[in-house]
PDB file of C-alpha atoms and ligand atoms in Angstrom:
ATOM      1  CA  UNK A   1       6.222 -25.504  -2.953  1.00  0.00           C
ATOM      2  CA  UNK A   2       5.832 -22.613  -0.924  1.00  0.00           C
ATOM      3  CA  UNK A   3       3.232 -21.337   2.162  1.00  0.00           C
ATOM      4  CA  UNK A   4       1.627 -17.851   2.650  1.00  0.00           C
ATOM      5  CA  UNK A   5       0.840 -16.679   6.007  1.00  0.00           C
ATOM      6  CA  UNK A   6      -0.466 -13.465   7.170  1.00  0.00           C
ATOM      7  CA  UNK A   7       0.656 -11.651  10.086  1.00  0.00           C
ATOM      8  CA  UNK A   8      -1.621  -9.490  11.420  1.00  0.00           C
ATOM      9  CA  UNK A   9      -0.018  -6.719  12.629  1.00  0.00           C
ATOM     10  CA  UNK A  10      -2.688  -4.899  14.845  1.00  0.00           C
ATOM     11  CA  UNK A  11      -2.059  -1.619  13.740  1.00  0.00           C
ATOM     12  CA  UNK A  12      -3.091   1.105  16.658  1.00  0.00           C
ATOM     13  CA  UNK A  13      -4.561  -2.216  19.097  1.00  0.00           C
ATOM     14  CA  UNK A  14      -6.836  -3.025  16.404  1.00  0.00           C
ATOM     15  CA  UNK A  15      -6.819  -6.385  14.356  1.00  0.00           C
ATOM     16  CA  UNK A  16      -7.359  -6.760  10.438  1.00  0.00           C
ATOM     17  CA  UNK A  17      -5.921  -3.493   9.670  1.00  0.00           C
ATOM     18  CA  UNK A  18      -2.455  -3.509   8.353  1.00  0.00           C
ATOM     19  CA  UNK A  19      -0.837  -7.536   6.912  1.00  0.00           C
ATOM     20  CA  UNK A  20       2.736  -8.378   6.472  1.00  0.00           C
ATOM     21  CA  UNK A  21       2.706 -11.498   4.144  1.00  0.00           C
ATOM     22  CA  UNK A  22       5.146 -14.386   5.397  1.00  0.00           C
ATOM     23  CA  UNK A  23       5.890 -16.788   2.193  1.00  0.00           C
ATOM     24  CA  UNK A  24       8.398 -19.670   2.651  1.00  0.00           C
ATOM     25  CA  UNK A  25       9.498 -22.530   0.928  1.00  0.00           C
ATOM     26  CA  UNK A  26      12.151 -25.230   2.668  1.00  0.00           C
ATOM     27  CA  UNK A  27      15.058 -23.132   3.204  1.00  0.00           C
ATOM     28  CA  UNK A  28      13.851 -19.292   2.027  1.00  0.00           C
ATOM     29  CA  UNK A  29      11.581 -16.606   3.522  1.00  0.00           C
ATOM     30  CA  UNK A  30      10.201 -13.663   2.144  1.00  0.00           C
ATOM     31  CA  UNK A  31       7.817 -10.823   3.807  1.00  0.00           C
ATOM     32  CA  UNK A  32       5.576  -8.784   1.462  1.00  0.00           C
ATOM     33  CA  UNK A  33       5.300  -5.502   3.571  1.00  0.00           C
ATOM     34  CA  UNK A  34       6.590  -4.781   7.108  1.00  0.00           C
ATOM     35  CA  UNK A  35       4.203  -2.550   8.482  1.00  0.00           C
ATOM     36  CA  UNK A  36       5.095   0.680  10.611  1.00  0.00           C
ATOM     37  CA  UNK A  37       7.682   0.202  13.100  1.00  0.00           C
ATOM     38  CA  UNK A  38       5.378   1.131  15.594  1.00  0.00           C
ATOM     39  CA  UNK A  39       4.060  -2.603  15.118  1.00  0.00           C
ATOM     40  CA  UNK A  40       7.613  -4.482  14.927  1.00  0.00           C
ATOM     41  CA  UNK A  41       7.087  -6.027  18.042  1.00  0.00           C
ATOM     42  CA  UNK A  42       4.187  -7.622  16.288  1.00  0.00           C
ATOM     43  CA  UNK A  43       5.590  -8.288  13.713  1.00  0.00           C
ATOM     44  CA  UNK A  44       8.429  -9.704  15.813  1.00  0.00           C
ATOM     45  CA  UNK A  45       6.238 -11.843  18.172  1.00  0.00           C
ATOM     46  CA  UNK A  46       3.973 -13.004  14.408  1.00  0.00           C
ATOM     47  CA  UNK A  47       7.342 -14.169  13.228  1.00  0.00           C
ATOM     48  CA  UNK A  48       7.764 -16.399  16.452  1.00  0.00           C
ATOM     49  CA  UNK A  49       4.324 -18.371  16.319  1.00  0.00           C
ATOM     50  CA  UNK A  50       6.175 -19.566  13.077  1.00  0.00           C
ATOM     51  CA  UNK A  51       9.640 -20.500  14.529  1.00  0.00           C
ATOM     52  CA  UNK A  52      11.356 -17.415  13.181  1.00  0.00           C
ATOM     53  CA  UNK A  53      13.458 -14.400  14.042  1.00  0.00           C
ATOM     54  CA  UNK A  54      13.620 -11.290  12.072  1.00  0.00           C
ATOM     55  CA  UNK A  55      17.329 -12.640  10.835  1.00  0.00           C
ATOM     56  CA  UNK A  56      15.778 -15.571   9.041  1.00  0.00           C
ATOM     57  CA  UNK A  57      13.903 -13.379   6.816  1.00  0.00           C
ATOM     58  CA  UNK A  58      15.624 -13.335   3.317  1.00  0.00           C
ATOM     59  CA  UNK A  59      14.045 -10.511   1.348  1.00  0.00           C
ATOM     60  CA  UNK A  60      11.178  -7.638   1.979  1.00  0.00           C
ATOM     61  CA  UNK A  61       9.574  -7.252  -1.269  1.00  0.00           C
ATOM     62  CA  UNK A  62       7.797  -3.610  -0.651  1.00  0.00           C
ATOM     63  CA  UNK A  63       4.797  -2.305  -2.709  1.00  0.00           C
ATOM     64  CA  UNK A  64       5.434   1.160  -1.650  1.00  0.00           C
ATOM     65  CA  UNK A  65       7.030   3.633   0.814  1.00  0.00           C
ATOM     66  CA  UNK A  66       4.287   4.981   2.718  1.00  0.00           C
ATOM     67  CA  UNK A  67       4.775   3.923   6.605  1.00  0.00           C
ATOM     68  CA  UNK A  68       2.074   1.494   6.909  1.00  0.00           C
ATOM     69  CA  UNK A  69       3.693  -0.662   4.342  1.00  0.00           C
ATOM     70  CA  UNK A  70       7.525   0.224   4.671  1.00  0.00           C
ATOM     71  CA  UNK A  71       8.001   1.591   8.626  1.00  0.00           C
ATOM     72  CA  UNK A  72       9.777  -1.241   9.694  1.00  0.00           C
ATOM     73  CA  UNK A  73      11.980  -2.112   6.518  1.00  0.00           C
ATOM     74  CA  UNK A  74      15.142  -0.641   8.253  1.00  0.00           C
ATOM     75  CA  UNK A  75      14.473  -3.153  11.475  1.00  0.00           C
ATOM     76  CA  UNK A  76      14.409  -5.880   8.787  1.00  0.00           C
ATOM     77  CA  UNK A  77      17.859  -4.986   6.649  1.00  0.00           C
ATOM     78  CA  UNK A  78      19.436  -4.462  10.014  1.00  0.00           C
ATOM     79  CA  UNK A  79      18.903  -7.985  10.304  1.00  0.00           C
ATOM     80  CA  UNK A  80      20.121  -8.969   7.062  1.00  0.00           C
ATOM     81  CA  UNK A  81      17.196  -9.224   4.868  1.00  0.00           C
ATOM     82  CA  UNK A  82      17.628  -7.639   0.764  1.00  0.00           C
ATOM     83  CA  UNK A  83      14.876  -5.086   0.430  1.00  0.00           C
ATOM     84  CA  UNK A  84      13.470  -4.504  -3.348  1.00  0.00           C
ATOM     85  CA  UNK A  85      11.616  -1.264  -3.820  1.00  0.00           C
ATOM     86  CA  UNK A  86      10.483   0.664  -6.571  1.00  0.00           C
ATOM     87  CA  UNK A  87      13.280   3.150  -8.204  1.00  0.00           C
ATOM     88  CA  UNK A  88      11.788   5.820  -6.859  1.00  0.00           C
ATOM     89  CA  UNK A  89      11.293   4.859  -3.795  1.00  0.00           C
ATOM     90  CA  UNK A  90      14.265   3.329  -3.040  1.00  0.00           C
ATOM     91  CA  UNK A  91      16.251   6.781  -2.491  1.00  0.00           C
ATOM     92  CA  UNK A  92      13.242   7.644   0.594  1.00  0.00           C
ATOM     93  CA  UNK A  93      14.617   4.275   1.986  1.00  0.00           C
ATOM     94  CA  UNK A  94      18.219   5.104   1.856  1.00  0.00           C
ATOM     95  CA  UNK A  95      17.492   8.931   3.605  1.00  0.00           C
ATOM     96  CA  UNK A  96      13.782   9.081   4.664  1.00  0.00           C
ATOM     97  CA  UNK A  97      14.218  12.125   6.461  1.00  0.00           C
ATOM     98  CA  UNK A  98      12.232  14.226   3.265  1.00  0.00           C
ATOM     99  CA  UNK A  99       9.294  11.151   3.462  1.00  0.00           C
ATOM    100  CA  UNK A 100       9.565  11.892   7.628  1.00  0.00           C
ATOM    101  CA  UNK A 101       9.065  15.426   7.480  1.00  0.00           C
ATOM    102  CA  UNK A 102       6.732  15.688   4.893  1.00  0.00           C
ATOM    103  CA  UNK A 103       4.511  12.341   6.705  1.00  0.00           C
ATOM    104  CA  UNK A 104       5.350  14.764   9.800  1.00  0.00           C
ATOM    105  CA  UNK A 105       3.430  17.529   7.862  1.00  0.00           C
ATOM    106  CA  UNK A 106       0.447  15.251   7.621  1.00  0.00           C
ATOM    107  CA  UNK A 107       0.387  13.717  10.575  1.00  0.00           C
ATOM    108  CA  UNK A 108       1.281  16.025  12.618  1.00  0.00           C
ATOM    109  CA  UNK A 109       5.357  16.053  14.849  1.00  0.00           C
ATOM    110  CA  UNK A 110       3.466  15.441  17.826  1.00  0.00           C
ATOM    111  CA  UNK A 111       1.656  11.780  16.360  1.00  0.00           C
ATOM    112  CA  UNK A 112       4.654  10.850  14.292  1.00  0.00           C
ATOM    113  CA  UNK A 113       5.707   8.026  17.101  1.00  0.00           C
ATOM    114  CA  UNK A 114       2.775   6.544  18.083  1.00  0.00           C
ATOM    115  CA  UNK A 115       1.389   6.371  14.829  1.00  0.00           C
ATOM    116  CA  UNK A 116       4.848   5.184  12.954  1.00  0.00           C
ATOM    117  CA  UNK A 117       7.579   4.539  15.160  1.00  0.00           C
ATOM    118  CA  UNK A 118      11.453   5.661  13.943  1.00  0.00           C
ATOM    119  CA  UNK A 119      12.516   5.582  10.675  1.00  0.00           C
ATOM    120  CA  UNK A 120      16.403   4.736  10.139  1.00  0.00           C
ATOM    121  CA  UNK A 121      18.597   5.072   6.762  1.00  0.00           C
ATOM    122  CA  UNK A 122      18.824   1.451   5.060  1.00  0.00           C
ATOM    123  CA  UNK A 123      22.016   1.145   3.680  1.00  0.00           C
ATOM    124  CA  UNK A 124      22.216   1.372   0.036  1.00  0.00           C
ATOM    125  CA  UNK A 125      23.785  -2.472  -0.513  1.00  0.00           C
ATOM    126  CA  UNK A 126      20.658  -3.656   1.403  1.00  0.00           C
ATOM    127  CA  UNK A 127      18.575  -1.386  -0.980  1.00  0.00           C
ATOM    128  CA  UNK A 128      17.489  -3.441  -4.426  1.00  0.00           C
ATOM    129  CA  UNK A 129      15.946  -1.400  -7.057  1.00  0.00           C
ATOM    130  CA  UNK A 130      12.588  -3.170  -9.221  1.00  0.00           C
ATOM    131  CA  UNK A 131      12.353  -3.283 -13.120  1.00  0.00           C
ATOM    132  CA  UNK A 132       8.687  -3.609 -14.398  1.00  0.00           C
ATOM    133  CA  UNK A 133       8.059  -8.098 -15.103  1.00  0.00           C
ATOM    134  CA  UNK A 134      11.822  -8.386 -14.182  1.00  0.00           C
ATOM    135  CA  UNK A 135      11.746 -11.786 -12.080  1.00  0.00           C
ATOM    136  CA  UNK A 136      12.973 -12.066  -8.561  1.00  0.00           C
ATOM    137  CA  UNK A 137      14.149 -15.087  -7.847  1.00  0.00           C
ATOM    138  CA  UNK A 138      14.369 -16.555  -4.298  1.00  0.00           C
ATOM    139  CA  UNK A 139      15.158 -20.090  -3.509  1.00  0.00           C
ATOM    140  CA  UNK A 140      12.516 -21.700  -5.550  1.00  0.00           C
ATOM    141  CA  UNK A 141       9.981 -18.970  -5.663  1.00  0.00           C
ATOM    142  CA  UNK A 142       9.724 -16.267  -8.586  1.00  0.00           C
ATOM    143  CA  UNK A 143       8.346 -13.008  -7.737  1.00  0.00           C
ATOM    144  CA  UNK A 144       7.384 -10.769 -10.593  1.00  0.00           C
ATOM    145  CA  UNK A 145       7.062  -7.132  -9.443  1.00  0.00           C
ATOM    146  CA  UNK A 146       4.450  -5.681 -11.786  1.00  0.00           C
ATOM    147  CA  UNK A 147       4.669  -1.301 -11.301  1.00  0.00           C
ATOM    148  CA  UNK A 148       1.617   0.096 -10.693  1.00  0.00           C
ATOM    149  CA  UNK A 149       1.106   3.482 -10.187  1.00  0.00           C
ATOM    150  CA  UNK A 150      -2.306   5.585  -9.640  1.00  0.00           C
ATOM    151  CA  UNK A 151      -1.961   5.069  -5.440  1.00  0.00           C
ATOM    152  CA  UNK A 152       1.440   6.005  -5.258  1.00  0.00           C
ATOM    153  CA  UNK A 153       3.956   6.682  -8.473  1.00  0.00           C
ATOM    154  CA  UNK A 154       6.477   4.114  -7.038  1.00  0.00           C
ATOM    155  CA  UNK A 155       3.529   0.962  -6.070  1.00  0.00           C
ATOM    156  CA  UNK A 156       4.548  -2.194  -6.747  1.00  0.00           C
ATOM    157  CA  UNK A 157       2.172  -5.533  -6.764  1.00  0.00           C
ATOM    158  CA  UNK A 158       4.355  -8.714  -6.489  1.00  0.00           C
ATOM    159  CA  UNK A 159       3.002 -11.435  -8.314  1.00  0.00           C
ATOM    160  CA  UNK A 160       4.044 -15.270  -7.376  1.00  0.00           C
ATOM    161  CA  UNK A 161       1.986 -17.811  -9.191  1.00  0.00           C
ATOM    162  CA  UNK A 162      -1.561 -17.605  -9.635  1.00  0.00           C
ATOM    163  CA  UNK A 163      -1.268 -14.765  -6.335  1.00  0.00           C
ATOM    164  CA  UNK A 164      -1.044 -11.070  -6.158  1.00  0.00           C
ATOM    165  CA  UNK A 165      -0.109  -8.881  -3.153  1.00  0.00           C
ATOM    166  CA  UNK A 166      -1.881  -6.203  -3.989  1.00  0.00           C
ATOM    167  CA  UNK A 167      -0.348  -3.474  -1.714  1.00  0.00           C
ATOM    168  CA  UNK A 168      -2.717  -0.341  -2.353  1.00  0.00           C
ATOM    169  CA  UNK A 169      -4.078  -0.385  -5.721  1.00  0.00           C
ATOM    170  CA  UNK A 170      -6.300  -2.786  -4.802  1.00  0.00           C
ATOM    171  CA  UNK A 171      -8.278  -1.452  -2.383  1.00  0.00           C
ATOM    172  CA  UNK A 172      -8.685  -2.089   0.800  1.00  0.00           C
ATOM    173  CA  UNK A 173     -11.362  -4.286   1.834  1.00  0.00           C
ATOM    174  CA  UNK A 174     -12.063  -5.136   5.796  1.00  0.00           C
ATOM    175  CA  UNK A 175     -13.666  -8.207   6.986  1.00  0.00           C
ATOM    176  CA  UNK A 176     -16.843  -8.267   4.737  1.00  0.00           C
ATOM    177  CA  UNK A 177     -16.796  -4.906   4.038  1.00  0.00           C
ATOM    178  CA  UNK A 178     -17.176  -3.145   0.791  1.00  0.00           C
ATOM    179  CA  UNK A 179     -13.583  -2.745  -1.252  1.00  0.00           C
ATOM    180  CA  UNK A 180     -12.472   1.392  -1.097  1.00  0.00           C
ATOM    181  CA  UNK A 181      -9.731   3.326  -2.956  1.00  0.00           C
ATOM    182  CA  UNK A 182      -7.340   5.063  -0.550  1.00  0.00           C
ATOM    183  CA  UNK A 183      -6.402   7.984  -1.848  1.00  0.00           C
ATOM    184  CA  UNK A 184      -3.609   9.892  -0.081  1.00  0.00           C
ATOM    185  CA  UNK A 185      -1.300  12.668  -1.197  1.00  0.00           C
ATOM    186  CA  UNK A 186       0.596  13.290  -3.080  1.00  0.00           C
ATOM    187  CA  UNK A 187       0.494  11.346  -6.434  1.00  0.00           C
ATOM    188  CA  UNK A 188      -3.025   9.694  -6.789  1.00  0.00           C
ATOM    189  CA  UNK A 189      -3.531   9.362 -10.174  1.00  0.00           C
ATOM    190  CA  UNK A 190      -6.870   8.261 -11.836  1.00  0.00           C
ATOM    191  CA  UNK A 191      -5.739   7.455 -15.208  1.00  0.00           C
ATOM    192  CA  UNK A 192      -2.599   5.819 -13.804  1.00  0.00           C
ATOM    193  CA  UNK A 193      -4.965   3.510 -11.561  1.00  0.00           C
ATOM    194  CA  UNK A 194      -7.343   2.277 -13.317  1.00  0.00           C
ATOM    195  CA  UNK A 195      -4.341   1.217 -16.393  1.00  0.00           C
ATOM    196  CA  UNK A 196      -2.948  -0.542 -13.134  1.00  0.00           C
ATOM    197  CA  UNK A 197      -5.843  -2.493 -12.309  1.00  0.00           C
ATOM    198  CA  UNK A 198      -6.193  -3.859 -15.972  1.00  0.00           C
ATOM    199  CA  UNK A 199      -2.662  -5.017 -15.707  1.00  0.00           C
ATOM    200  CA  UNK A 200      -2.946  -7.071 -12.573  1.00  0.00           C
ATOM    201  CA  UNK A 201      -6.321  -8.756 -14.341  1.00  0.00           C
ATOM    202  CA  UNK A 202      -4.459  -9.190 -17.062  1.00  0.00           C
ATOM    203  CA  UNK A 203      -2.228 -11.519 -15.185  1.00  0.00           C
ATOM    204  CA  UNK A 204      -6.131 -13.105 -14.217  1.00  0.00           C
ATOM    205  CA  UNK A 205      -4.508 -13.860 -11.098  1.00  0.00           C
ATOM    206  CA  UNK A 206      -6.693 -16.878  -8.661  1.00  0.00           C
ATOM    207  CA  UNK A 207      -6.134 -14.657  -5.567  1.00  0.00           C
ATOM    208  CA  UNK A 208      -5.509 -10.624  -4.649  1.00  0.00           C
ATOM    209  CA  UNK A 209      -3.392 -10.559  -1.386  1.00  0.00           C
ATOM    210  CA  UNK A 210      -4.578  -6.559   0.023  1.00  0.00           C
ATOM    211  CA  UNK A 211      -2.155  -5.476   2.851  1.00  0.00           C
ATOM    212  CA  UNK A 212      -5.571  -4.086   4.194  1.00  0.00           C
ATOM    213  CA  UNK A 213      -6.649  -6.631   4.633  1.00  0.00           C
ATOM    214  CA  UNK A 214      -6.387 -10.420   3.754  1.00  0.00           C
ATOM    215  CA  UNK A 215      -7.326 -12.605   0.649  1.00  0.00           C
ATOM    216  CA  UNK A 216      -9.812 -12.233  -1.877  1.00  0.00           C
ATOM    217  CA  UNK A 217     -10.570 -14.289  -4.133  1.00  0.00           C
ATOM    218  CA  UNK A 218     -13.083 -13.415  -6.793  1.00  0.00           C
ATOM    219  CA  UNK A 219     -10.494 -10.518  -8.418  1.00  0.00           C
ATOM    220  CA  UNK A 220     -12.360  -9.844 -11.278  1.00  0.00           C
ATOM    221  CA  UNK A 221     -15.533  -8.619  -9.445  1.00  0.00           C
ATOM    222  CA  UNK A 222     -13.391  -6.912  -6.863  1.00  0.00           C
ATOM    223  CA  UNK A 223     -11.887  -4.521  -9.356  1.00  0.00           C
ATOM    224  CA  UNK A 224     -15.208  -4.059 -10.783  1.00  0.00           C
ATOM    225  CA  UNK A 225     -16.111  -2.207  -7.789  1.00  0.00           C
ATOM    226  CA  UNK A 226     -13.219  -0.613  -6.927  1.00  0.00           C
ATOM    227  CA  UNK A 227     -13.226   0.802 -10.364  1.00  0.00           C
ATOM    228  CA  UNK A 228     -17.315   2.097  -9.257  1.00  0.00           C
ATOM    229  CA  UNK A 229     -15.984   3.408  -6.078  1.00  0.00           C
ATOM    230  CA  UNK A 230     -12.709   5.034  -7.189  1.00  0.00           C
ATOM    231  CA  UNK A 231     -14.462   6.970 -10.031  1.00  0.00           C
ATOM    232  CA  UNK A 232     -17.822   8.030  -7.662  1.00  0.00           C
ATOM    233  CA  UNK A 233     -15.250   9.179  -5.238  1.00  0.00           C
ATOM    234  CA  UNK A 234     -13.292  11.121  -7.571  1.00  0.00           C
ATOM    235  CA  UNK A 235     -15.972  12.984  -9.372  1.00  0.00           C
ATOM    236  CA  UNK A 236     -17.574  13.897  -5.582  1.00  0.00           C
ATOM    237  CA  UNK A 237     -14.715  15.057  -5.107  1.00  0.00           C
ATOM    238  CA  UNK A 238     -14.121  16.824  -8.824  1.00  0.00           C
ATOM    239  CA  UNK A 239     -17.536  18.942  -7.716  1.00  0.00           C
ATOM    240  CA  UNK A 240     -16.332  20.488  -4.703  1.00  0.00           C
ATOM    241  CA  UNK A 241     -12.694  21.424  -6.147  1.00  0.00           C
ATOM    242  CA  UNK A 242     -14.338  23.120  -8.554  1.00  0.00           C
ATOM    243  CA  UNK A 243     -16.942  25.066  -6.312  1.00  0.00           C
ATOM    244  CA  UNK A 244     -13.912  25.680  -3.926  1.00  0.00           C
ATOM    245  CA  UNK A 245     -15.556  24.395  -1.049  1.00  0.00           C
ATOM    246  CA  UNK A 246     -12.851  25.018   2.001  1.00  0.00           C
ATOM    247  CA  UNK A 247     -11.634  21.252   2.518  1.00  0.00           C
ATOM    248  CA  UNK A 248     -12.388  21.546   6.340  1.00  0.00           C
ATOM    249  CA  UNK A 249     -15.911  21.308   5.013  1.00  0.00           C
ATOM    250  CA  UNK A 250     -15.495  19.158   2.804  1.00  0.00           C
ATOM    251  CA  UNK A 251     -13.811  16.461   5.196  1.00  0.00           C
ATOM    252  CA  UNK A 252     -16.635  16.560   6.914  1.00  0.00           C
ATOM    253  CA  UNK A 253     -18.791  16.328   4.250  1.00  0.00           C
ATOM    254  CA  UNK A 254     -16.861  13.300   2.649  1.00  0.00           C
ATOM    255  CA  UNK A 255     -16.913  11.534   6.172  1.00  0.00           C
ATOM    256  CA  UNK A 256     -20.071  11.438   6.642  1.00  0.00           C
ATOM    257  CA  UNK A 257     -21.155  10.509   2.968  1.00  0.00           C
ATOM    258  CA  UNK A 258     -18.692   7.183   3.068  1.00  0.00           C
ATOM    259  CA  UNK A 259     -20.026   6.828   6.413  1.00  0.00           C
ATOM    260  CA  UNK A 260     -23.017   6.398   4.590  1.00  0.00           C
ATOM    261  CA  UNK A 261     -22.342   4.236   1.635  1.00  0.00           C
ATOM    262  CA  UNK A 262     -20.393   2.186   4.486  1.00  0.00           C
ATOM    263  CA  UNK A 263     -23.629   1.450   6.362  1.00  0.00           C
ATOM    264  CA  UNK A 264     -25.622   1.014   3.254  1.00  0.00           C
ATOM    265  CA  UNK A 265     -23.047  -1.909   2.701  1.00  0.00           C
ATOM    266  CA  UNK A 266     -23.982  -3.231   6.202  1.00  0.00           C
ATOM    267  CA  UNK A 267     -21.236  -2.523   8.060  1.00  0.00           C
ATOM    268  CA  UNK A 268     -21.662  -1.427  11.662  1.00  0.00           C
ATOM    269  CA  UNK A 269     -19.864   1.573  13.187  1.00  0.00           C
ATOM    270  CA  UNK A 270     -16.728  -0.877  14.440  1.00  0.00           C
ATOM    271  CA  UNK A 271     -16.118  -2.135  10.975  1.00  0.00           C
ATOM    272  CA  UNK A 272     -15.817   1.618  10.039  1.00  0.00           C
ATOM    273  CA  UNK A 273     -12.899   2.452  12.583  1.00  0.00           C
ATOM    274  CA  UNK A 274     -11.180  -0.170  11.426  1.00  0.00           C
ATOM    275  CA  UNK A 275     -11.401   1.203   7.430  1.00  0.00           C
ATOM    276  CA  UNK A 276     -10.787   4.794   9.381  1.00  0.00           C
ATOM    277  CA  UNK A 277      -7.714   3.706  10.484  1.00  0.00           C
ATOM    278  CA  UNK A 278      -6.297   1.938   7.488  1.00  0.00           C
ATOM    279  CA  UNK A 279      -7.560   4.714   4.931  1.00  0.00           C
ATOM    280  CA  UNK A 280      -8.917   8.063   6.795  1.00  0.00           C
ATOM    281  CA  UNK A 281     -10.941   9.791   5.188  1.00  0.00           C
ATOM    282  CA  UNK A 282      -9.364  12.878   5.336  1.00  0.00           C
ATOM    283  CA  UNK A 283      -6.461  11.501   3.689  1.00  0.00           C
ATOM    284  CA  UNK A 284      -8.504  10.762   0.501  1.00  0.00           C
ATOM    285  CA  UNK A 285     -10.019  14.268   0.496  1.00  0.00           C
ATOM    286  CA  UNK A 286      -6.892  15.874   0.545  1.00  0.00           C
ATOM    287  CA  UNK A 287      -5.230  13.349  -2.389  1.00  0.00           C
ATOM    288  CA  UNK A 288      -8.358  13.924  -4.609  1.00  0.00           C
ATOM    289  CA  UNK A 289      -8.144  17.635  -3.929  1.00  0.00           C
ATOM    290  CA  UNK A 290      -4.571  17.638  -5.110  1.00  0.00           C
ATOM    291  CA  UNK A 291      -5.071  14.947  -8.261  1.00  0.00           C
ATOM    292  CA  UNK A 292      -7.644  17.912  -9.566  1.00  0.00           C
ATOM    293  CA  UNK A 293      -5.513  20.770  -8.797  1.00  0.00           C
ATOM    294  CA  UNK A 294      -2.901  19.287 -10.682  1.00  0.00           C
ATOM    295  CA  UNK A 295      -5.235  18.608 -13.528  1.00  0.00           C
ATOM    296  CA  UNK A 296      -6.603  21.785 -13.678  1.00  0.00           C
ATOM    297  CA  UNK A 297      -3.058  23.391 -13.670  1.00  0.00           C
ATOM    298  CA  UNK A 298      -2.216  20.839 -16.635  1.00  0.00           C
ATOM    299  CA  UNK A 299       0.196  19.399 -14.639  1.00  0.00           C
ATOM    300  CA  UNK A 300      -0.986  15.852 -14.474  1.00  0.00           C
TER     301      UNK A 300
HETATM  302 ZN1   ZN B   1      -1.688   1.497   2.949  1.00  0.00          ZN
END
């Protein structure tokens, strides 16, 4: 048999926004997601409340690339742990200095640290591509990485028994607040999404693990209102594209309208940092922006 912890990783100071998953059996350990490296001591100090170093860690299975989930993947190979990644993400892991400066682009050089940390090249034996259902096998444990794109084109959920770490395409869902879609550039994909969700209910998993953040265990209604949220969000979003509304104005305007079906959820203006800093706002507007240009070109 095997245990699930999760580390929180106190992302920025702040608790309950960013999980790594610790799973062990007798003599294996995994971690689903490292956070940024700006939180490896954290992690690093997490891993001791459980007797463990960062060299005792077997594998990373990743969902995705993006720095909240992947920062501190380098730290852990370093150490000796196997990383699995999507295909396509497993060449940003080997030279992330394209994923750097285009996060730098985003974020802004000047934020890059504090927000992320460094970012090292993983070398490429430590580096272990993903095939859709193809089992991973550690010790005792099975992993089945099941892609699912619609947050990111490379997202992987990692399915182990009647659980799901859900990475991103399930939301993220704070405490008791409501469940949102993050929506970041550059390949949110609608279509893609919601096909994703139906394939981890498929699986009618017992409990969704969401790197932000924690368990939940009633999947079936969760995805019903992500699925609500995802497509209100969208076509908001669809109706200022398409009256070309400069997205400075529209950031504001989208910030204050989540603000507002925030507090209509009940949650208090703390609760709504923390979902700020997991999944800003602006980040969304610009990934929605993007997913309808690239309709409207008939790209997508
Ligand atoms: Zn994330």
């Amino acid at each position: 048999m095997y245990t699930i912890k999760t580390l929180d990783l106190h992302f920025q100071k702040e608790g309950h926004t960013i999980a790594s998953f610790l799973i062990s059996d007798q003599n294996h350990r995994v971690l689903v997601e490292t956070g940024p490296e700006s939180t490896w001591p954290q992690l690093v100090s997490e891993l001791r409340k459980h007797q463990l170093s960062p060299g005792d860690i077997d594998a990373v299975l990743l969902t995705h690339i993006h720095f909240d989930h992947a920062g501190a993947a380098w730290r852990l190979a370093a150490a000796g742990a196997k990383i699995y990644v999507h295909p396509l993400g497993l060449p940003h892991l080997a030279s992330p200095e394209k994923l750097w400066r285009s996060a730098a682009k985003i974020y802004g050089e000047a934020n890059m640290g504090k927000l992320w940390g460094n970012m090292y090249p993983i070398d490429n034996q430590n580096l272990i591509p993903t095939a859709d259902l193809k089992a991973v096998a550690i010790g005792k444990m099975t992993f089945i990485p099941l892609h699912t794109p619609g947050h990111a084109v490379h997202h992987v959920a990692w399915k182990l028994g009647k659980n799901i770490f859900t990475g991103d395409v399930a939301g993220v869902k704070i405490n008791d607040g409501p469940v949102v879609p993050p929506c970041p550039p550059p390949d949110v994909h609608l279509e893609d999404w919601r096909e994703s969700m139906d394939k981890i209910l498929a699986q009618k998993p017992d409990k969704l693990y969401l790197t932000h953040y924690g368990m939940v265990t009633n999947p079936a209604q969760h995805f019903e209102q992500l699925k609500v949220l995802l497509n209100d969000w969208a076509e908001w979003m669809k109706i200022r594209f398409q009256e070309e509304i400069p997205e400075e104005i529209i950031i504001q305007e989208f910030t204050s309208y989540t603000g507002n079906q925030m507090a209509d959820c009940g949650a208090n203006q703390s609760l709504r940092q923390l979902y700020e800093l997991a999944n800003p706002s602006w980040m969304s507007v610009s990934g929605l922006l993007r997913y309808w240009k690239l309709k409207k070109l008939g790209i997508i």
